[in-house]
Coordinates of C-alpha atoms in Angstrom, one line a residue:
Chain A
M393 CA -3.0 -40.1 30.5
T394 CA -2.7 -37.9 27.5
K395 CA -5.3 -35.1 27.1
L396 CA -4.6 -35.0 23.3
P397 CA -6.0 -38.3 22.1
H398 CA -6.0 -37.6 18.3
F399 CA -3.2 -35.1 18.1
V400 CA -0.9 -36.6 15.5
P401 CA -3.6 -37.7 12.9
R402 CA -5.4 -34.4 13.3
L403 CA -2.1 -32.5 12.9
H404 CA -1.7 -34.4 9.5
V405 CA -5.2 -33.3 8.5
I406 CA -4.4 -29.6 9.3
T407 CA -1.1 -29.9 7.5
G408 CA -2.9 -31.3 4.4
L409 CA -5.4 -28.5 4.5
F410 CA -2.6 -26.0 4.8
F411 CA -1.0 -27.3 1.6
I412 CA -4.3 -27.3 -0.2
C413 CA -4.8 -23.6 0.7
L414 CA -1.2 -22.9 -0.3
L415 CA -1.8 -24.5 -3.6
V416 CA -4.9 -22.3 -4.2
I417 CA -2.8 -19.3 -3.4
M418 CA 0.0 -20.3 -5.7
C419 CA -2.6 -21.0 -8.5
R420 CA -4.1 -17.5 -8.0
A421 CA -0.6 -15.9 -8.0
L422 CA 0.1 -17.7 -11.3
Q423 CA -3.2 -16.5 -12.8
L424 CA -2.6 -12.9 -11.9
A425 CA 1.1 -12.8 -12.7
W426 CA 1.2 -15.0 -15.8
I427 CA -2.1 -16.3 -17.3
S428 CA -4.2 -13.1 -17.1
R429 CA -1.3 -10.8 -16.7
D430 CA -1.8 -8.7 -19.9
S431 CA -5.4 -8.1 -19.1
F432 CA -4.7 -6.9 -15.6
R433 CA -1.8 -4.8 -16.7
K434 CA -3.9 -3.0 -19.3
K435 CA -6.6 -2.3 -16.8
G436 CA -4.1 -1.0 -14.4
E437 CA -2.4 1.2 -16.9
K438 CA -5.7 2.7 -18.0
I439 CA -6.0 4.1 -14.5
A440 CA -2.4 5.1 -14.1
L441 CA -0.9 5.9 -17.5
R442 CA -1.3 9.3 -19.0
Y443 CA -0.4 10.2 -22.6
G444 CA 0.4 13.8 -23.4
K445 CA 1.5 16.0 -26.2
I446 CA 4.8 17.9 -26.4
P447 CA 3.9 20.8 -28.7
A448 CA 6.2 21.5 -31.6
R449 CA 7.5 25.1 -31.7
R450 CA 6.0 27.0 -34.7
G451 CA 8.7 28.5 -36.9
E452 CA 9.2 32.3 -37.1
L453 CA 8.2 34.4 -40.2
R454 CA 10.6 37.0 -41.4
D455 CA 10.6 39.4 -44.3
K456 CA 13.4 39.7 -46.9
N457 CA 15.3 42.0 -44.5
K458 CA 15.1 39.5 -41.7
L459 CA 12.6 41.6 -39.8
L460 CA 10.4 39.4 -37.6
L461 CA 6.8 39.3 -38.7
A462 CA 5.4 36.5 -36.6
W463 CA 7.0 34.7 -33.6
N464 CA 6.2 32.8 -30.4
E465 CA 6.2 34.0 -26.8
R466 CA 5.6 32.1 -23.6
H467 CA 3.1 33.7 -21.3
F468 CA 1.9 32.8 -17.8
E469 CA -1.8 33.0 -16.8
L470 CA -3.3 32.7 -13.4
W471 CA -6.3 30.4 -12.8
S472 CA -8.2 29.6 -9.7
T473 CA -8.8 25.9 -8.7
L474 CA -11.8 26.7 -6.6
A475 CA -15.0 24.7 -7.4
S476 CA -18.0 26.7 -8.5
G477 CA -19.7 28.4 -5.5
E478 CA -16.5 28.4 -3.5
S479 CA -14.6 31.6 -2.7
F480 CA -11.2 32.7 -1.3
S481 CA -11.0 32.8 2.5
S482 CA -10.8 36.2 4.1
Y483 CA -7.1 35.4 5.0
Q484 CA -6.3 34.5 1.4
Q485 CA -8.0 37.6 0.1
K486 CA -6.0 39.7 2.6
V487 CA -2.7 38.1 1.5
L488 CA -3.4 38.5 -2.2
A489 CA -4.4 42.1 -1.8
R490 CA -1.3 42.9 0.1
K491 CA 1.1 41.0 -2.2
F492 CA -0.5 42.1 -5.5
P493 CA -2.0 45.6 -4.9
E494 CA -2.2 46.4 -8.6
R495 CA -4.4 43.3 -9.3
K496 CA -8.0 42.9 -8.3
F497 CA -8.8 39.4 -7.2
P498 CA -12.5 38.6 -7.3
A499 CA -13.8 36.9 -4.1
S500 CA -15.6 34.1 -6.0
P501 CA -13.7 33.5 -9.2
D502 CA -14.9 31.5 -12.1
S503 CA -12.6 28.5 -12.5
R504 CA -13.4 28.3 -16.2
T505 CA -11.6 31.5 -17.2
A506 CA -8.2 32.9 -16.3
L507 CA -8.0 35.4 -13.5
F508 CA -5.1 37.3 -15.1
F509 CA -3.2 37.0 -18.3
R510 CA 0.5 37.9 -18.8
L511 CA 1.9 37.5 -15.3
T512 CA 5.2 39.2 -14.9
P513 CA 8.2 37.1 -13.8
R514 CA 8.1 38.8 -10.4
E515 CA 4.4 37.9 -10.0
V516 CA 5.1 34.3 -10.9
R517 CA 7.9 34.2 -8.3
D518 CA 5.6 35.7 -5.6
L519 CA 2.8 33.4 -6.4
E520 CA 4.7 30.1 -6.2
P521 CA 5.1 30.0 -2.4
L522 CA 1.4 30.8 -2.0
I523 CA 0.4 28.0 -4.3
K524 CA 2.7 25.6 -2.4
N525 CA 1.0 26.7 0.8
G526 CA -2.4 25.7 -0.4
F527 CA -3.8 28.8 -2.0
P528 CA -6.4 27.6 -4.6
L529 CA -4.5 29.0 -7.5
R530 CA -2.7 27.6 -10.5
I531 CA -0.2 29.1 -13.0
K532 CA -0.6 27.9 -16.5
S533 CA 2.0 28.6 -19.1
K534 CA 1.0 29.1 -22.7
V535 CA 2.9 29.8 -25.9
I536 CA 1.2 32.6 -27.8
R537 CA 1.8 33.5 -31.4
I538 CA 2.6 37.2 -31.8
S539 CA 2.6 39.0 -35.1
L540 CA 3.7 42.4 -36.2
K541 CA 1.0 45.0 -36.2
H542 CA 1.3 46.9 -39.4
P543 CA -1.3 48.0 -42.0
E544 CA 0.7 46.5 -44.9
A545 CA 1.7 43.2 -43.1
D546 CA -1.5 42.4 -41.3
T547 CA -3.4 40.6 -44.0
R548 CA -0.3 39.2 -45.6
I549 CA 0.8 37.5 -42.4
G550 CA -2.6 35.9 -41.8
E551 CA -3.9 34.0 -38.7
I552 CA -3.6 30.7 -37.0
R553 CA -6.2 28.6 -35.2
N554 CA -5.3 25.7 -32.9
G555 CA -1.8 25.8 -34.1
T556 CA -2.6 25.7 -37.8
G557 CA -2.4 28.6 -40.3
I558 CA -5.8 29.5 -41.7
S559 CA -5.0 32.5 -43.8
G560 CA -2.1 34.5 -45.3
W561 CA 1.5 33.3 -45.1
E562 CA 0.7 31.4 -41.9
K563 CA -1.5 29.2 -44.2
D564 CA 0.8 29.2 -47.2
Y565 CA 3.9 28.1 -45.3
N566 CA 2.0 26.1 -42.7
A567 CA 3.6 22.8 -43.7
L568 CA 7.1 24.3 -43.0
L569 CA 6.1 26.4 -40.0
Q570 CA 4.0 23.9 -38.0
G571 CA 6.4 21.0 -37.3
R572 CA 5.1 17.8 -35.7
D573 CA 4.1 17.4 -32.0
G574 CA 5.9 14.9 -29.8
R575 CA 4.3 12.4 -27.4
Y576 CA 5.1 11.3 -23.9
C577 CA 3.6 8.9 -21.3
V578 CA 3.8 9.1 -17.6
L579 CA 2.4 7.1 -14.6
L580 CA 0.2 9.0 -12.2
D581 CA -0.1 8.3 -8.5
R582 CA -3.4 8.0 -6.7
R583 CA -3.6 11.8 -6.3
R584 CA -3.0 12.1 -10.1
N585 CA 0.5 13.5 -9.6
W586 CA 3.2 12.5 -12.0
I587 CA 5.6 9.8 -10.8
P588 CA 8.9 11.4 -12.0
S589 CA 10.9 8.2 -12.7
S590 CA 8.1 6.9 -14.9
W591 CA 8.2 9.7 -17.6
Q592 CA 9.0 8.4 -21.0
M593 CA 9.3 10.2 -24.4
L594 CA 7.4 8.2 -27.0
E595 CA 8.0 10.5 -29.9
K596 CA 10.3 13.6 -30.1
P597 CA 8.7 16.8 -31.3
V598 CA 9.9 18.1 -34.7
H599 CA 10.0 21.9 -34.4
G600 CA 8.7 24.0 -37.3
Q601 CA 11.3 25.8 -39.6
N602 CA 11.8 29.5 -39.7
V603 CA 10.6 31.0 -43.0
T604 CA 11.7 34.1 -44.8
V605 CA 9.0 35.5 -47.2
P606 CA 9.9 37.1 -50.5
W607 CA 8.6 40.5 -49.4
A608 CA 10.0 43.5 -47.5
L609 CA 8.2 45.8 -45.1
N610 CA 8.4 49.5 -45.6
K611 CA 10.4 50.5 -42.6
N612 CA 9.0 54.1 -42.4
T613 CA 5.5 52.9 -41.5
N614 CA 4.7 52.8 -37.8
N615 CA 4.7 49.3 -36.5
G616 CA 3.7 47.6 -33.3
R617 CA 2.8 44.1 -32.2
R618 CA -0.3 42.2 -31.6
K619 CA -1.3 39.0 -30.0
R620 CA -3.3 36.2 -31.7
Chain B
M1233 CA 12.2 -34.7 6.2
I1234 CA 13.7 -32.4 8.8
K1235 CA 15.3 -34.2 11.8
P1236 CA 14.4 -32.9 15.2
S1237 CA 17.9 -32.8 16.7
S1238 CA 20.8 -34.2 14.7
G1239 CA 23.2 -32.8 12.1
L1240 CA 23.2 -29.3 10.7
L1241 CA 19.8 -29.4 9.1
T1242 CA 17.9 -29.7 12.3
A1243 CA 14.6 -28.0 13.3
E1244 CA 16.5 -26.2 16.0
N1245 CA 18.9 -24.6 13.4
I1246 CA 16.3 -24.1 10.7
I1247 CA 13.9 -22.0 12.8
P1248 CA 16.3 -19.1 13.6
A1249 CA 17.8 -19.2 10.1
A1250 CA 14.4 -19.0 8.5
L1251 CA 13.3 -16.2 10.8
L1252 CA 16.3 -14.1 10.0
L1253 CA 16.1 -14.7 6.2
L1254 CA 12.3 -14.0 6.2
G1255 CA 12.9 -10.8 8.2
L1256 CA 15.6 -9.7 5.7
S1257 CA 13.1 -10.4 2.8
G1258 CA 10.7 -8.1 4.6
V1259 CA 13.4 -5.4 4.8
L1260 CA 14.0 -5.7 1.1
T1261 CA 10.2 -5.5 0.3
I1262 CA 9.9 -2.4 2.5
A1263 CA 12.9 -0.8 0.9
S1264 CA 11.4 -1.4 -2.6
S1265 CA 7.9 -0.1 -1.5
Q1266 CA 9.5 3.0 0.0
S1267 CA 11.9 3.8 -2.8
G1268 CA 9.8 6.8 -3.9
A1269 CA 9.1 8.1 -0.4
E1270 CA 10.6 11.4 0.9
Q1271 CA 12.8 9.4 3.4
P1272 CA 13.2 6.0 1.7
L1273 CA 15.4 4.5 4.4
Y1274 CA 13.3 5.6 7.4
L1275 CA 11.1 2.5 7.7
V1276 CA 13.9 0.2 6.5
M1277 CA 16.2 1.2 9.3
R1278 CA 13.4 0.9 11.9
Q1279 CA 12.5 -2.5 10.6
L1280 CA 16.1 -3.6 10.8
T1281 CA 16.2 -2.5 14.4
F1282 CA 12.9 -4.4 15.1
L1283 CA 14.5 -7.5 13.5
V1284 CA 17.5 -7.3 15.8
F1285 CA 15.2 -6.8 18.8
G1286 CA 12.9 -9.6 17.7
M1287 CA 15.8 -12.1 17.1
S1288 CA 17.2 -11.1 20.6
L1289 CA 13.8 -11.9 22.1
F1290 CA 13.7 -15.2 20.2
F1291 CA 17.1 -16.3 21.6
I1292 CA 16.3 -15.1 25.1
L1293 CA 12.9 -16.9 25.2
S1294 CA 14.3 -20.1 23.6
G1295 CA 16.7 -20.3 26.5
I1296 CA 14.1 -20.0 29.3
R1297 CA 12.5 -23.3 30.4
F1298 CA 9.0 -23.8 29.0
R1299 CA 7.7 -25.0 32.3
T1300 CA 8.7 -21.7 33.9
M1301 CA 6.8 -19.9 31.2
T1302 CA 3.7 -22.1 31.7
R1303 CA 3.8 -21.4 35.4
I1304 CA 3.7 -17.7 34.9
S1305 CA 1.3 -17.8 31.9
P1306 CA -1.7 -16.4 33.9
L1307 CA 0.5 -13.4 34.9
L1308 CA 1.7 -12.8 31.3
F1309 CA -1.8 -13.3 29.9
G1310 CA -3.3 -10.9 32.5
L1311 CA -0.6 -8.3 31.8
F1312 CA -1.4 -8.1 28.1
W1313 CA -5.2 -8.5 28.7
G1314 CA -4.9 -5.5 31.0
L1315 CA -3.1 -3.5 28.3
L1316 CA -5.9 -4.4 25.8
L1317 CA -8.5 -3.2 28.3
L1318 CA -6.6 0.1 28.7
L1319 CA -6.6 0.7 24.9
P1320 CA -10.0 2.4 24.6
F1321 CA -8.9 5.0 27.3
F1322 CA -5.2 5.6 26.5
G1323 CA -4.8 4.1 23.0
T1324 CA -4.0 6.0 19.8
K1325 CA -6.3 5.8 16.9
I1326 CA -4.7 4.9 13.6
N1327 CA -6.7 4.2 10.5
G1328 CA -10.0 4.2 12.5
M1329 CA -8.7 1.6 14.9
R1330 CA -7.7 2.3 18.5
G1331 CA -5.2 -0.5 18.8
W1332 CA -1.9 1.2 19.7
F1333 CA -0.1 2.8 22.6
K1334 CA 2.1 5.6 21.5
L1335 CA 5.6 5.6 23.2
G1336 CA 7.5 8.5 21.8
S1337 CA 8.2 7.8 18.1
F1338 CA 7.3 4.1 18.6
S1339 CA 3.8 2.5 18.6
F1340 CA 3.0 -0.7 20.5
Q1341 CA 0.1 -3.0 19.6
P1342 CA -0.7 -5.3 22.5
S1343 CA -2.9 -7.6 20.3
E1344 CA 0.1 -8.4 18.1
A1345 CA 2.8 -8.6 20.9
G1346 CA 0.5 -10.5 23.3
R1347 CA -0.2 -13.3 20.9
P1348 CA 2.3 -15.8 22.4
F1349 CA 0.9 -15.3 25.9
F1350 CA -2.7 -15.9 24.8
L1351 CA -1.5 -19.1 23.1
L1352 CA 0.3 -20.2 26.2
A1353 CA -2.7 -19.6 28.4
L1354 CA -5.0 -21.4 26.0
V1355 CA -2.6 -24.4 25.7
V1356 CA -2.4 -24.6 29.5
I1357 CA -6.2 -24.8 29.8
L1358 CA -6.5 -27.3 26.9
C1359 CA -3.9 -29.6 28.5
A1360 CA -4.9 -29.2 32.1
V1361 CA -8.6 -30.1 31.8
Q1362 CA -10.0 -33.4 30.4
P1363 CA -11.8 -33.1 27.0
G1364 CA -15.4 -32.2 27.5
M1365 CA -17.9 -29.4 28.1
K1366 CA -15.8 -27.9 30.9
R1367 CA -12.7 -27.6 28.8
F1368 CA -14.7 -26.2 25.9
L1369 CA -16.3 -23.6 28.0
L1370 CA -13.1 -22.6 29.8
S1371 CA -11.1 -22.2 26.6
G1372 CA -14.0 -20.5 24.9
L1373 CA -14.4 -18.0 27.7
L1374 CA -10.6 -17.3 27.7
T1375 CA -10.7 -16.6 24.0
F1376 CA -13.9 -14.5 24.2
F1377 CA -12.5 -12.3 27.0
W1378 CA -9.2 -11.9 25.0
L1379 CA -11.1 -10.9 21.8
L1380 CA -13.6 -8.6 23.4
P1381 CA -11.2 -5.6 23.7
I1382 CA -9.9 -6.3 20.2
A1383 CA -13.5 -6.1 18.9
V1384 CA -13.9 -2.7 20.6
Q1385 CA -10.9 -1.3 18.7
P1386 CA -12.3 -2.7 16.2
D1387 CA -9.8 -5.1 14.5
F1388 CA -11.9 -7.8 12.8
G1389 CA -9.0 -9.1 10.7
M1390 CA -7.1 -9.9 13.9
I1391 CA -10.2 -11.5 15.4
L1392 CA -10.5 -13.8 12.4
V1393 CA -6.9 -15.0 12.9
Y1394 CA -7.4 -15.6 16.6
A1395 CA -10.8 -17.3 16.0
V1396 CA -9.5 -19.7 13.3
T1397 CA -6.4 -20.5 15.4
F1398 CA -8.6 -21.2 18.4
F1399 CA -10.8 -23.5 16.3
I1400 CA -7.9 -25.5 15.0
L1401 CA -6.3 -25.8 18.4
L1402 CA -9.6 -27.1 19.8
Y1403 CA -9.6 -29.6 16.9
L1404 CA -6.0 -30.6 17.5
S1405 CA -6.5 -31.1 21.3
G1406 CA -9.1 -33.7 20.6
T1407 CA -12.3 -31.7 21.2
Q1408 CA -15.5 -33.6 20.1
W1409 CA -17.2 -32.7 16.8
K1410 CA -20.4 -31.5 18.6
Y1411 CA -18.5 -28.7 20.3
L1412 CA -16.7 -27.8 17.1
T1413 CA -20.0 -27.6 15.3
M1414 CA -21.4 -25.4 18.1
L1415 CA -18.4 -23.1 17.8
G1416 CA -18.7 -23.0 14.0
T1417 CA -22.4 -22.0 14.2
G1418 CA -21.6 -19.3 16.7
A1419 CA -18.8 -18.0 14.5
V1420 CA -21.1 -17.8 11.5
C1421 CA -23.8 -16.0 13.6
S1422 CA -21.2 -13.5 14.9
A1423 CA -19.9 -12.8 11.4
L1424 CA -23.5 -12.1 10.2
F1425 CA -24.0 -9.8 13.2
V1426 CA -20.8 -7.9 12.3
L1427 CA -21.9 -7.5 8.7
W1428 CA -25.2 -6.1 9.9
R1429 CA -23.8 -3.9 12.6
Y1430 CA -20.8 -2.5 10.7
P1431 CA -21.9 -1.4 7.2
Y1432 CA -18.3 -0.7 6.2
V1433 CA -17.5 -4.4 6.6
A1434 CA -20.4 -5.3 4.4
K1435 CA -19.2 -2.7 1.9
R1436 CA -15.8 -4.4 1.8
F1437 CA -17.6 -7.7 0.9
T1438 CA -19.5 -6.1 -2.0
G1439 CA -16.3 -4.4 -3.1
F1440 CA -14.6 -7.7 -3.1
L1441 CA -17.4 -9.5 -4.9
F1442 CA -18.0 -6.8 -7.5
P1443 CA -14.9 -4.6 -7.7
E1444 CA -15.8 -3.3 -11.1
Q1445 CA -19.0 -1.7 -9.8
D1446 CA -17.2 0.8 -7.6
P1447 CA -13.7 0.9 -8.9
L1448 CA -12.7 4.1 -7.1
G1449 CA -14.4 3.2 -3.9
S1450 CA -14.9 -0.2 -2.3
G1451 CA -13.4 -2.0 -5.2
W1452 CA -10.2 0.1 -5.2
H1453 CA -8.0 -2.1 -2.9
I1454 CA -9.0 -5.3 -4.6
R1455 CA -8.1 -3.9 -8.1
Q1456 CA -4.8 -2.5 -6.9
F1457 CA -3.7 -5.9 -5.5
Q1458 CA -4.5 -7.5 -8.8
F1459 CA -2.6 -4.8 -10.8
A1460 CA 0.4 -4.9 -8.5
V1461 CA 0.8 -8.7 -8.8
A1462 CA 0.2 -8.5 -12.6
R1463 CA 2.9 -5.8 -12.9
G1464 CA 5.4 -8.0 -11.0
G1465 CA 5.0 -10.9 -13.5
W1466 CA 7.7 -13.7 -13.3
T1467 CA 10.7 -11.6 -12.5
G1468 CA 9.4 -8.5 -10.7
S1469 CA 10.3 -4.9 -11.0
K1470 CA 13.8 -3.6 -11.0
M1471 CA 14.8 -2.0 -7.6
G1472 CA 13.0 1.3 -7.3
G1473 CA 10.6 0.5 -10.1
A1474 CA 7.8 -1.0 -8.0
V1475 CA 5.3 1.7 -9.1
W1476 CA 2.2 0.1 -7.6
S1477 CA 3.8 -0.4 -4.2
N1478 CA 5.0 3.1 -4.2
A1479 CA 1.9 4.9 -5.5
Y1480 CA -1.2 2.8 -5.4
L1481 CA -1.1 -0.1 -2.9
P1482 CA -2.5 0.9 0.5
Y1483 CA 0.2 0.5 3.2
S1484 CA 2.4 -1.5 0.8
Y1485 CA 5.0 -1.9 3.6
N1486 CA 2.5 -3.4 6.0
D1487 CA -1.0 -4.6 5.1
S1488 CA -0.2 -5.0 1.4
A1489 CA 3.3 -6.5 1.9
G1490 CA 2.3 -9.7 0.0
A1491 CA 1.3 -7.9 -3.2
A1492 CA 4.4 -5.5 -2.8
L1493 CA 6.6 -8.6 -2.4
L1494 CA 5.2 -10.1 -5.6
E1495 CA 5.5 -6.8 -7.5
T1496 CA 9.1 -6.4 -6.3
L1497 CA 10.5 -9.9 -6.7
G1498 CA 8.0 -11.4 -9.1
L1499 CA 6.7 -15.0 -8.9
L1500 CA 10.2 -16.5 -9.1
G1501 CA 11.6 -14.2 -6.4
A1502 CA 8.7 -14.8 -4.1
V1503 CA 9.4 -18.5 -4.1
I1504 CA 12.4 -17.9 -1.8
P1505 CA 10.3 -16.4 1.1
L1506 CA 7.7 -19.1 0.4
I1507 CA 10.2 -21.9 0.8
L1508 CA 11.6 -20.3 3.9
F1509 CA 8.1 -20.1 5.3
C1510 CA 7.4 -23.7 4.5
L1511 CA 10.7 -24.8 6.0
L1512 CA 9.8 -22.9 9.2
L1513 CA 6.4 -24.6 9.4
L1514 CA 7.9 -28.0 8.6
A1515 CA 10.4 -27.5 11.4
L1516 CA 7.6 -26.7 13.8
Y1517 CA 5.6 -29.6 12.5
T1518 CA 8.5 -32.0 13.1
L1519 CA 9.1 -30.7 16.6
A1520 CA 5.4 -31.0 17.5
Q1521 CA 5.5 -34.7 16.7
K1522 CA 8.4 -35.5 19.0
E1523 CA 7.1 -38.4 21.1
D1524 CA 8.8 -37.6 24.3
L1525 CA 7.4 -34.0 24.7
R1526 CA 4.7 -33.1 27.1
D1527 CA 1.2 -32.4 25.7
S1528 CA 1.4 -28.7 26.5
A1529 CA 4.7 -28.4 24.6
K1530 CA 3.4 -30.3 21.6
L1531 CA 0.2 -28.2 21.5
F1532 CA 2.1 -24.9 21.9
I1533 CA 4.5 -25.8 19.0
A1534 CA 1.5 -26.8 16.8
G1535 CA -0.3 -23.6 17.9
T1536 CA 2.7 -21.5 16.9
A1537 CA 2.7 -23.1 13.4
V1538 CA -1.0 -22.6 13.1
F1539 CA -0.8 -18.9 14.0
F1540 CA 2.0 -18.4 11.4
A1541 CA 0.2 -20.4 8.7
V1542 CA -3.3 -18.9 9.3
Q1543 CA -2.0 -15.3 9.3
M1544 CA 0.1 -16.0 6.2
L1545 CA -2.7 -17.6 4.3
I1546 CA -5.3 -14.9 5.2
H1547 CA -2.8 -12.1 4.3
M1548 CA -1.9 -13.7 1.0
G1549 CA -5.5 -14.5 0.3
I1550 CA -6.4 -10.8 0.8
N1551 CA -3.4 -9.6 -1.3
L1552 CA -4.3 -11.9 -4.2
A1553 CA -7.9 -10.8 -4.1
L1554 CA -9.2 -14.1 -2.9
L1555 CA -10.6 -12.7 0.4
P1556 CA -12.1 -9.3 1.2
P1557 CA -9.6 -6.6 2.2
S1558 CA -8.6 -6.4 5.9
G1559 CA -5.6 -4.9 7.7
L1560 CA -3.4 -7.9 8.5
V1561 CA 0.4 -8.1 8.4
L1562 CA 2.4 -10.8 6.7
P1563 CA 4.4 -12.6 9.4
F1564 CA 8.1 -11.5 9.5
I1565 CA 7.8 -9.6 6.2
S1566 CA 5.5 -6.7 7.0
Y1567 CA 6.7 -3.6 8.7
G1568 CA 5.9 -3.4 12.4
G1569 CA 7.8 -4.0 15.7
S1570 CA 4.9 -5.4 17.7
S1571 CA 4.0 -8.1 15.2
L1572 CA 7.7 -9.0 14.6
A1573 CA 8.4 -9.2 18.3
G1574 CA 5.2 -11.2 18.9
F1575 CA 6.1 -13.8 16.1
C1576 CA 9.7 -14.0 17.2
M1577 CA 8.7 -14.5 20.9
M1578 CA 6.3 -17.3 19.8
A1579 CA 9.0 -19.0 17.8
G1580 CA 11.5 -18.7 20.7
M1581 CA 8.9 -20.2 23.1
A1582 CA 8.2 -23.0 20.6
L1583 CA 11.9 -23.8 20.5
S1584 CA 12.0 -23.8 24.3
A1585 CA 8.9 -26.1 24.3
S1586 CA 10.7 -28.5 22.1
K1587 CA 13.1 -29.2 25.0
D1588 CA 10.3 -29.8 27.5
K1589 CA 10.4 -33.6 27.8
Q1590 CA 7.9 -35.7 29.8
S1591 CA 10.7 -37.1 32.0
T1592 CA 12.0 -33.7 33.0
D1593 CA 11.2 -32.9 36.7
F1594 CA 9.5 -29.7 37.7

């Protein structure tokens, strides 16, 4: 005598239930991948997409004799990534003191201000392996506008703020000097690191033009350079 | 309709072909989800090895007489139950779950690999005892003792698959409704106890119901599943472009393989493994209805199909944000040697069971 009295009809019921569940799953897949796709894509990209600016290089200012009056220089600054209240471990302090004897590292640095400006190429090279090994430090690169320090030129050259000339020739020739910033977008992973293959240029930067002003500096006067 | 044993398109031919093609779809999904990894081919090569191993087990077990296997079923069940009992003492903890033995560079999960032997022992009891209280109690105790060490790990996703399969097998074996109602009530009470006892499980439920409330915490997984499937669309991402599988989906090669598959292949591409899966189930369904088979063979074949279908439905339900997140693999597709071996062994034993006719002598 069989011990499975209703096997076949019950098997049909289970098969029917399976196909109903499968239908629900297929409908849901259709909803996510087709019907509501745009809405979910936008929500996802809000988390993962990052838009950024590619700064346009500001043009150089020269006098009639082609002497540089204002130009750009890339500088490297050192920042700490420690949260407020945290400090370097004693091991980290020892390593930093040994590697950079001429710099004084504060034990509890303020993460809102740079620890050091104008790192030398050698310092950048020495810091990189430490950062890779988890030292709470970060090197930021920054393009700085430098202008000639000269009593006759100072006021004429003028100043810039947030990349825009606000006085002197920097203001007068701003339209030519400034250029137009580019834009990029990139996908970030869960740890907010860039996913390299996803980087896309949205708009190329248009660099500023070099400008020669109709004026010549008296070469006999002592000149230097200053940072802005 | 698939014919049990004539021509080329027979259930006996379809099962190994479907297993192999599903396994290869899994390898493709893993390759896509690992394209951004430091060693993109590491898991791919291992999964290919597991697939070869699993298919070998399938062919070996399909050649062994089913009656021989039923005779030694208590031994096989005991062996794997013993391994489950040893896990709390010698097991390795991965993702908060002590469910693996570490053997060199390989991990072995007894609850996955031991699945066919649990099914075999359960089928033997269900077919040896007349329907009634005694059979209900015996099969219930067997399942309870099997699930107890799995609850200690704890692996509630796996318990859910076993519990649903047990319920359906009881139903298929002709158990009266009063026993099924008792079992259902017990299951609901146990689920409520788990929700009360383990706050992280309750948190997964709230994250599932209201993912927007805690998008970076409990709602994180649910949202990533949705975004991955949406990104795949109809045609999927180009090879190496499955961003969500590479960066956001948790364990995209394993617990999130369904969403990774949909992101990689898209809806149209995912139809192929779905058809293969349906063909596999249809082949088992056809075999289970062969009139000349013994009851235990019929029930084992049906149980195999139920295990495959339940795990596939729950996994896809989770990966399409229809169910709360839980760590469950997608049969034959997800990375993992233990699960692949367990499923292949079950399929091989089912094929062997399909030759176990009533007239055959012991």
